[in-house]
Short mmCIF file of C-alpha atoms in Angstrom, two decimals:
data_model
loop_
_atom_site.label_atom_id
_atom_site.label_comp_id
_atom_site.label_asym_id
_atom_site.label_seq_id
_atom_site.Cartn_x
_atom_site.Cartn_y
_atom_site.Cartn_z
CA MET R 9 2.92 37.62 -22.00
CA GLY R 10 3.93 38.05 -25.64
CA ASP R 11 3.31 35.18 -28.15
CA ARG R 12 2.84 32.69 -25.24
CA SER R 13 -0.20 30.51 -25.14
CA THR R 14 -2.08 30.64 -21.83
CA GLY R 15 -4.67 28.48 -20.34
CA THR R 16 -5.13 25.85 -17.96
CA PHE R 17 -2.99 22.62 -17.29
CA LEU R 18 -4.85 19.28 -17.70
CA THR R 19 -4.28 16.59 -15.23
CA LYS R 20 -5.19 13.09 -15.36
CA SER R 21 -6.06 11.77 -11.98
CA VAL R 22 -8.02 8.76 -11.12
CA THR R 23 -10.28 9.67 -8.09
CA ARG R 24 -11.87 6.98 -5.67
CA PRO R 25 -13.81 7.41 -2.47
CA ALA R 26 -11.54 7.25 0.66
CA VAL R 27 -10.20 3.91 1.90
CA GLY R 28 -12.09 3.18 5.22
CA VAL R 29 -9.70 1.73 7.63
CA ASP R 30 -10.82 0.97 11.24
CA ALA R 31 -7.72 0.63 13.42
CA ALA R 32 -9.42 -0.08 16.55
CA GLY R 33 -8.01 -3.64 16.85
CA TRP R 34 -4.52 -2.77 15.48
CA THR R 35 -1.31 -4.13 17.33
CA GLY R 36 -0.82 -2.27 20.79
CA THR R 37 -4.49 -1.10 21.02
CA SER R 38 -5.88 -3.64 23.13
CA SER R 39 -4.40 -2.54 26.41
CA GLY R 40 -6.33 -0.15 28.33
CA GLY R 41 -5.40 3.43 29.30
CA TRP R 42 -6.16 4.86 25.52
CA THR R 43 -7.98 8.34 24.87
CA SER R 44 -9.75 8.94 21.80
CA GLY R 45 -10.49 12.10 20.25
CA GLU R 46 -9.14 14.62 17.53
CA PHE R 47 -5.73 15.56 17.13
CA VAL R 48 -5.26 19.28 17.81
CA THR R 49 -3.29 21.29 15.20
CA ARG R 50 -1.72 24.80 15.68
CA ASN R 51 -1.70 26.62 12.54
CA ALA R 52 -1.00 29.96 11.60
CA THR R 53 -2.79 31.14 8.65
CA ARG R 54 -3.07 34.03 6.37
CA GLU R 55 -4.27 35.08 3.11
CA PRO R 56 -2.50 33.64 0.12
CA VAL R 57 0.29 35.67 -1.43
CA SER R 58 -0.34 36.70 -4.77
CA VAL R 59 2.30 36.45 -7.46
CA ASP R 60 1.56 37.95 -11.15
CA CYS R 61 4.32 35.85 -13.11
CA SER R 62 3.61 37.72 -16.37
CA GLY R 63 7.15 39.22 -16.65
CA TRP R 64 8.87 35.77 -15.74
CA GLY R 65 10.73 33.88 -18.25
CA ALA R 66 11.47 37.11 -20.29
CA GLY R 67 15.10 37.04 -19.43
CA THR R 68 15.24 33.61 -21.52
CA ALA R 69 16.31 35.41 -24.24
CA ASP R 70 18.89 37.78 -22.60
CA ALA R 71 22.31 37.45 -23.81
CA ALA R 72 25.12 36.43 -21.79
CA LEU R 73 28.78 35.50 -22.17
CA GLU R 74 30.26 32.26 -21.59
CA LEU R 75 33.82 31.73 -20.72
CA VAL R 76 35.08 28.08 -21.57
CA VAL R 77 37.89 27.31 -19.24
CA THR R 78 39.91 24.29 -19.65
CA PHE R 79 42.96 23.35 -17.26
CA ASP R 80 45.23 20.39 -17.20
CA ALA R 81 44.77 17.97 -14.47
CA GLY R 82 47.74 18.90 -12.72
CA THR R 83 47.12 22.76 -12.50
CA PRO R 84 47.22 24.09 -9.00
CA PRO R 85 43.78 24.97 -7.76
CA ALA R 86 45.14 28.51 -6.61
CA ALA R 87 46.22 28.85 -10.53
CA VAL R 88 42.82 27.75 -11.60
CA PHE R 89 41.35 30.50 -9.66
CA GLU R 90 43.39 33.24 -10.35
CA HIS R 91 43.32 32.62 -14.17
CA THR R 92 39.53 32.50 -14.09
CA LYS R 93 39.07 35.70 -11.74
CA LYS R 94 41.62 37.45 -14.29
CA LEU R 95 39.00 36.49 -17.14
CA VAL R 96 36.23 37.47 -15.33
CA GLU R 97 37.42 40.81 -14.47
CA ALA R 98 38.68 41.48 -17.96
CA ALA R 99 35.39 40.83 -19.64
CA ALA R 100 33.54 42.83 -16.82
CA ALA R 101 35.81 45.50 -17.16
CA ALA R 102 35.71 45.62 -20.89
CA VAL R 103 31.74 46.88 -20.75
CA PRO R 104 31.43 48.28 -17.22
CA ASP R 105 28.00 49.85 -18.10
CA LEU R 106 26.54 46.39 -18.82
CA GLY R 107 27.22 45.21 -15.31
CA LEU R 108 28.15 41.90 -16.07
CA THR R 109 27.82 39.35 -13.01
CA TYR R 110 28.53 35.78 -12.32
CA ASP R 111 25.60 33.80 -13.18
CA PHE R 112 25.23 30.93 -10.48
CA ALA R 113 22.28 29.19 -12.60
CA ARG R 114 23.69 29.22 -16.15
CA SER R 115 27.45 28.57 -15.04
CA ARG R 116 28.02 24.97 -15.25
CA ALA R 117 30.53 22.21 -15.96
CA GLU R 118 30.70 20.93 -19.51
CA GLY R 119 32.71 17.53 -19.71
CA ASP R 120 36.22 18.53 -18.18
CA ASP R 121 35.59 22.26 -18.88
CA VAL R 122 34.23 24.86 -16.86
CA VAL R 123 31.53 27.25 -18.33
CA VAL R 124 31.40 30.47 -16.75
CA VAL R 125 28.52 32.44 -17.40
CA LEU R 126 28.40 36.21 -17.18
CA THR R 127 25.04 38.17 -17.45
CA PRO R 128 24.53 41.69 -18.00
CA ARG R 129 22.78 43.13 -14.84
CA ARG R 130 22.06 46.24 -16.74
CA PRO R 131 21.10 44.90 -20.44
CA THR R 132 21.11 47.47 -23.34
CA ALA R 133 19.18 47.15 -26.71
CA ASP R 134 22.79 46.56 -28.23
CA ALA R 135 24.07 44.18 -25.26
CA ARG R 136 24.24 41.10 -27.62
CA GLN R 137 26.45 42.92 -30.22
CA ARG R 138 28.78 44.19 -27.43
CA LEU R 139 28.84 41.21 -26.02
CA ARG R 140 30.10 39.83 -29.16
CA GLU R 141 32.84 42.26 -29.52
CA VAL R 142 34.17 41.54 -25.92
CA ALA R 143 34.13 37.83 -26.58
CA GLU R 144 36.28 38.27 -29.55
CA VAL R 145 38.87 40.61 -27.61
CA VAL R 146 38.87 38.02 -24.78
CA ARG R 147 39.14 35.28 -27.04
CA GLN R 148 42.22 36.93 -29.00
CA ALA R 149 43.93 37.94 -25.91
CA THR R 150 43.73 34.70 -23.95
CA ARG R 151 42.80 31.73 -26.40
CA VAL R 152 40.24 30.84 -24.31
CA PRO R 153 37.05 30.03 -26.05
CA VAL R 154 34.51 32.60 -25.49
CA ARG R 155 30.91 32.65 -26.74
CA VAL R 156 27.63 34.70 -26.78
CA ALA R 157 24.78 32.60 -25.48
CA ALA R 158 20.97 33.33 -25.76
CA MET I 11 20.14 29.91 21.51
CA ALA I 12 20.24 31.45 18.06
CA ASP I 13 18.27 34.31 17.45
CA ARG I 14 17.33 33.15 14.03
CA VAL I 15 16.84 29.76 12.74
CA LYS I 16 15.48 28.78 9.45
CA PRO I 17 11.83 27.11 9.15
CA VAL I 18 11.72 23.87 7.70
CA VAL I 19 9.59 22.82 4.84
CA ARG I 20 7.29 19.96 5.87
CA LEU I 21 4.99 19.89 3.13
CA PHE I 22 5.09 21.87 -0.21
CA PHE I 23 3.21 21.20 -3.48
CA PRO I 24 1.17 22.92 -6.25
CA CYS I 25 -2.36 22.10 -6.75
CA ASP I 26 -5.70 23.12 -8.58
CA ASP I 27 -7.20 25.39 -5.87
CA ALA I 28 -6.68 26.23 -2.22
CA VAL I 29 -9.67 27.94 -0.27
CA ILE I 30 -10.02 28.82 3.32
CA ASP I 31 -13.10 27.21 4.90
CA LEU I 32 -14.67 30.03 6.66
CA ALA I 33 -16.39 27.77 9.32
CA ASP I 34 -13.02 26.77 10.93
CA GLY I 35 -10.47 28.65 9.06
CA LYS I 36 -8.66 25.67 7.54
CA TRP I 37 -7.39 25.32 3.93
CA MET I 38 -9.01 23.23 1.71
CA LEU I 39 -6.63 21.95 -1.04
CA LYS I 40 -7.87 20.50 -4.49
CA ASN I 41 -5.94 18.11 -6.71
CA PRO I 42 -2.32 18.06 -5.79
CA TRP I 43 -0.07 17.90 -8.88
CA HIS I 44 3.29 16.30 -9.96
CA THR I 45 2.51 15.65 -13.35
CA VAL I 46 0.68 17.91 -15.70
CA GLY I 47 0.00 18.35 -19.63
CA MET I 48 -0.09 21.34 -21.84
CA PRO I 49 -3.43 21.65 -23.54
CA PRO I 50 -4.02 19.88 -26.71
CA GLY I 51 -1.62 21.39 -29.53
CA VAL I 52 0.33 23.56 -27.14
CA ARG I 53 4.03 22.13 -27.36
CA GLU I 54 5.95 25.14 -25.78
CA LYS I 55 5.56 28.81 -24.11
CA PHE I 56 2.80 27.90 -22.15
CA GLY I 57 1.67 30.21 -19.36
CA GLN I 58 -0.59 28.57 -16.66
CA ARG I 59 -3.22 31.26 -15.56
CA LEU I 60 -3.11 29.90 -11.93
CA ILE I 61 -1.24 27.68 -9.85
CA TRP I 62 -1.81 27.29 -5.86
CA LEU I 63 1.39 26.41 -4.08
CA TYR I 64 0.64 25.14 -0.67
CA ALA I 65 3.30 25.02 2.20
CA GLN I 66 3.59 24.12 5.68
CA LEU I 67 6.64 25.37 7.85
CA THR I 68 7.75 24.60 11.11
CA ASP I 69 10.86 25.05 13.57
CA GLY I 70 11.69 28.37 12.25
CA VAL I 71 12.63 31.46 14.50
CA GLY I 72 12.82 34.87 13.65
CA GLU I 73 11.73 36.88 10.84
CA PHE I 74 12.08 35.92 7.08
CA ASP I 75 11.42 37.11 3.79
CA LEU I 76 9.98 34.29 1.88
CA THR I 77 9.83 34.05 -1.55
CA VAL I 78 9.30 31.18 -4.19
CA GLU I 79 11.08 30.67 -7.51
CA LEU I 80 10.47 28.81 -10.46
CA ARG I 81 13.23 26.93 -12.11
CA ASN I 82 13.68 24.73 -15.13
CA TYR I 83 15.31 21.61 -13.58
CA ASP I 84 17.04 20.42 -16.88
CA THR I 85 18.93 23.78 -17.63
CA GLY I 86 19.09 25.31 -14.08
CA GLU I 87 17.49 28.43 -15.40
CA ARG I 88 15.57 30.79 -13.06
CA LEU I 89 12.22 31.72 -14.80
CA GLY I 90 11.41 34.01 -11.99
CA ARG I 91 10.97 35.00 -7.97
CA SER I 92 8.33 36.31 -5.93
CA LYS I 93 8.42 39.49 -4.29
CA PRO I 94 9.31 38.75 -0.37
CA GLU I 95 6.71 38.20 1.97
CA ARG I 96 7.58 38.85 5.64
CA TRP I 97 6.93 36.09 8.25
CA ASP I 98 7.48 36.05 11.69
CA PHE I 99 8.08 33.00 13.28
CA ALA I 100 7.88 33.50 17.25
CA GLY I 101 10.80 32.08 19.48
CA GLY I 102 9.34 28.95 21.71
CA ASP I 103 6.60 28.33 19.01
CA GLN I 104 8.52 26.07 16.77
CA LEU I 105 5.82 23.37 16.71
CA THR I 106 3.33 25.67 15.18
CA VAL I 107 2.67 25.00 11.49
CA HIS I 108 2.87 28.12 9.65
CA GLU I 109 0.65 27.64 6.34
CA VAL I 110 2.02 29.56 3.39
CA VAL I 111 0.14 29.70 0.25
CA PHE I 112 1.05 31.19 -3.11
CA LYS I 113 -1.44 32.07 -5.37
CA MET I 114 0.58 32.18 -8.93
CA GLU I 115 -0.65 34.12 -11.66
CA ASN I 116 0.33 33.58 -15.35
CA VAL I 117 3.25 31.21 -14.58
CA PRO I 118 5.36 30.65 -17.76
CA PHE I 119 6.55 27.06 -19.03
CA PRO I 120 8.78 27.84 -22.13
CA THR I 121 8.90 24.18 -22.83
CA PRO I 122 7.89 20.57 -21.58
CA GLY I 123 10.37 19.56 -19.10
CA LEU I 124 10.67 19.16 -15.42
CA TYR I 125 10.46 22.56 -13.28
CA VAL I 126 11.02 23.30 -9.63
CA PHE I 127 9.29 25.69 -7.47
CA GLN I 128 11.89 26.55 -4.62
CA LEU I 129 10.96 27.99 -1.47
CA MET I 130 13.27 30.52 -0.06
CA ALA I 131 13.94 32.54 3.12
CA ASN I 132 16.20 35.49 3.08
CA HIS I 133 17.53 34.16 -0.39
CA ALA I 134 18.49 30.74 0.98
CA GLU I 135 16.84 27.43 -0.19
CA LEU I 136 14.84 25.97 2.73
CA ASP I 137 15.27 22.28 3.48
CA GLY I 138 12.36 20.34 1.98
CA GLY I 139 11.22 23.35 -0.08
CA ALA I 140 11.13 22.03 -3.41
CA ALA I 141 8.32 20.93 -5.21
CA TYR I 142 8.92 19.10 -8.88
CA LEU I 143 6.62 19.58 -11.49
CA ARG I 144 6.63 17.43 -14.73
CA VAL I 145 5.23 19.20 -17.76
CA TYR I 146 4.23 17.33 -20.78
CA PRO I 147 3.56 18.81 -24.17
CA GLY I 148 -0.27 18.95 -25.31
#
């Protein structure tokens, strides 16, 4: 796991014996016709599913392209969509081999801006540098703020 | 009636340990978590050797690929997703409790913060399928 520390979480719990509650006299139980016994549960049980997470989080250092898009409040939604779509298509077409795709998890709103994040589906060793070049091209062509994020 | 209905997650949480009692075939769970701390001196990049995730699902109909994701709640970043585990929920048997237990090894927590284990079925989030874990620095 690289330079990660590994070990075991610490938990702080205060443990006591179970609190005993005899509900025999609770409201409504004095009338007749009650049946006492054990609940029946119907459970479908299997062996646990093993998951090795060693490779997880490795993508945190992956480069991504961030398109920061701002519109006037009066801009029609169709124009917003069309402009954003063109931006995304232009960026993706500039480096088709990287397979830039819309990143649902990292795309977000920042204040009144929309940050569209495109992540390489097929990252290469020089992906970061190539994204910087794409960012510059898109920035100059559209005047839209574009940045390369880790 | 629909031939496929997403299951509903009734219980879902991480814990220290999960063991099947061979006497009756039931799960025994130890020390459920909502807040944990990294070991003393560790303040980032911590890999938890073992986490057990226990879930109870009902109301499903059809076959589903169950997966679990780990996300950083604050950034929305997805840290990983387990391989699909095919699960069959028989029609007409929606009251049966399906117990799904994930044995998660080497789970990364890059920084202290709030994390979410999200249970998914066929890539869709399941209702009730979010378990939150607050991680403090050591």
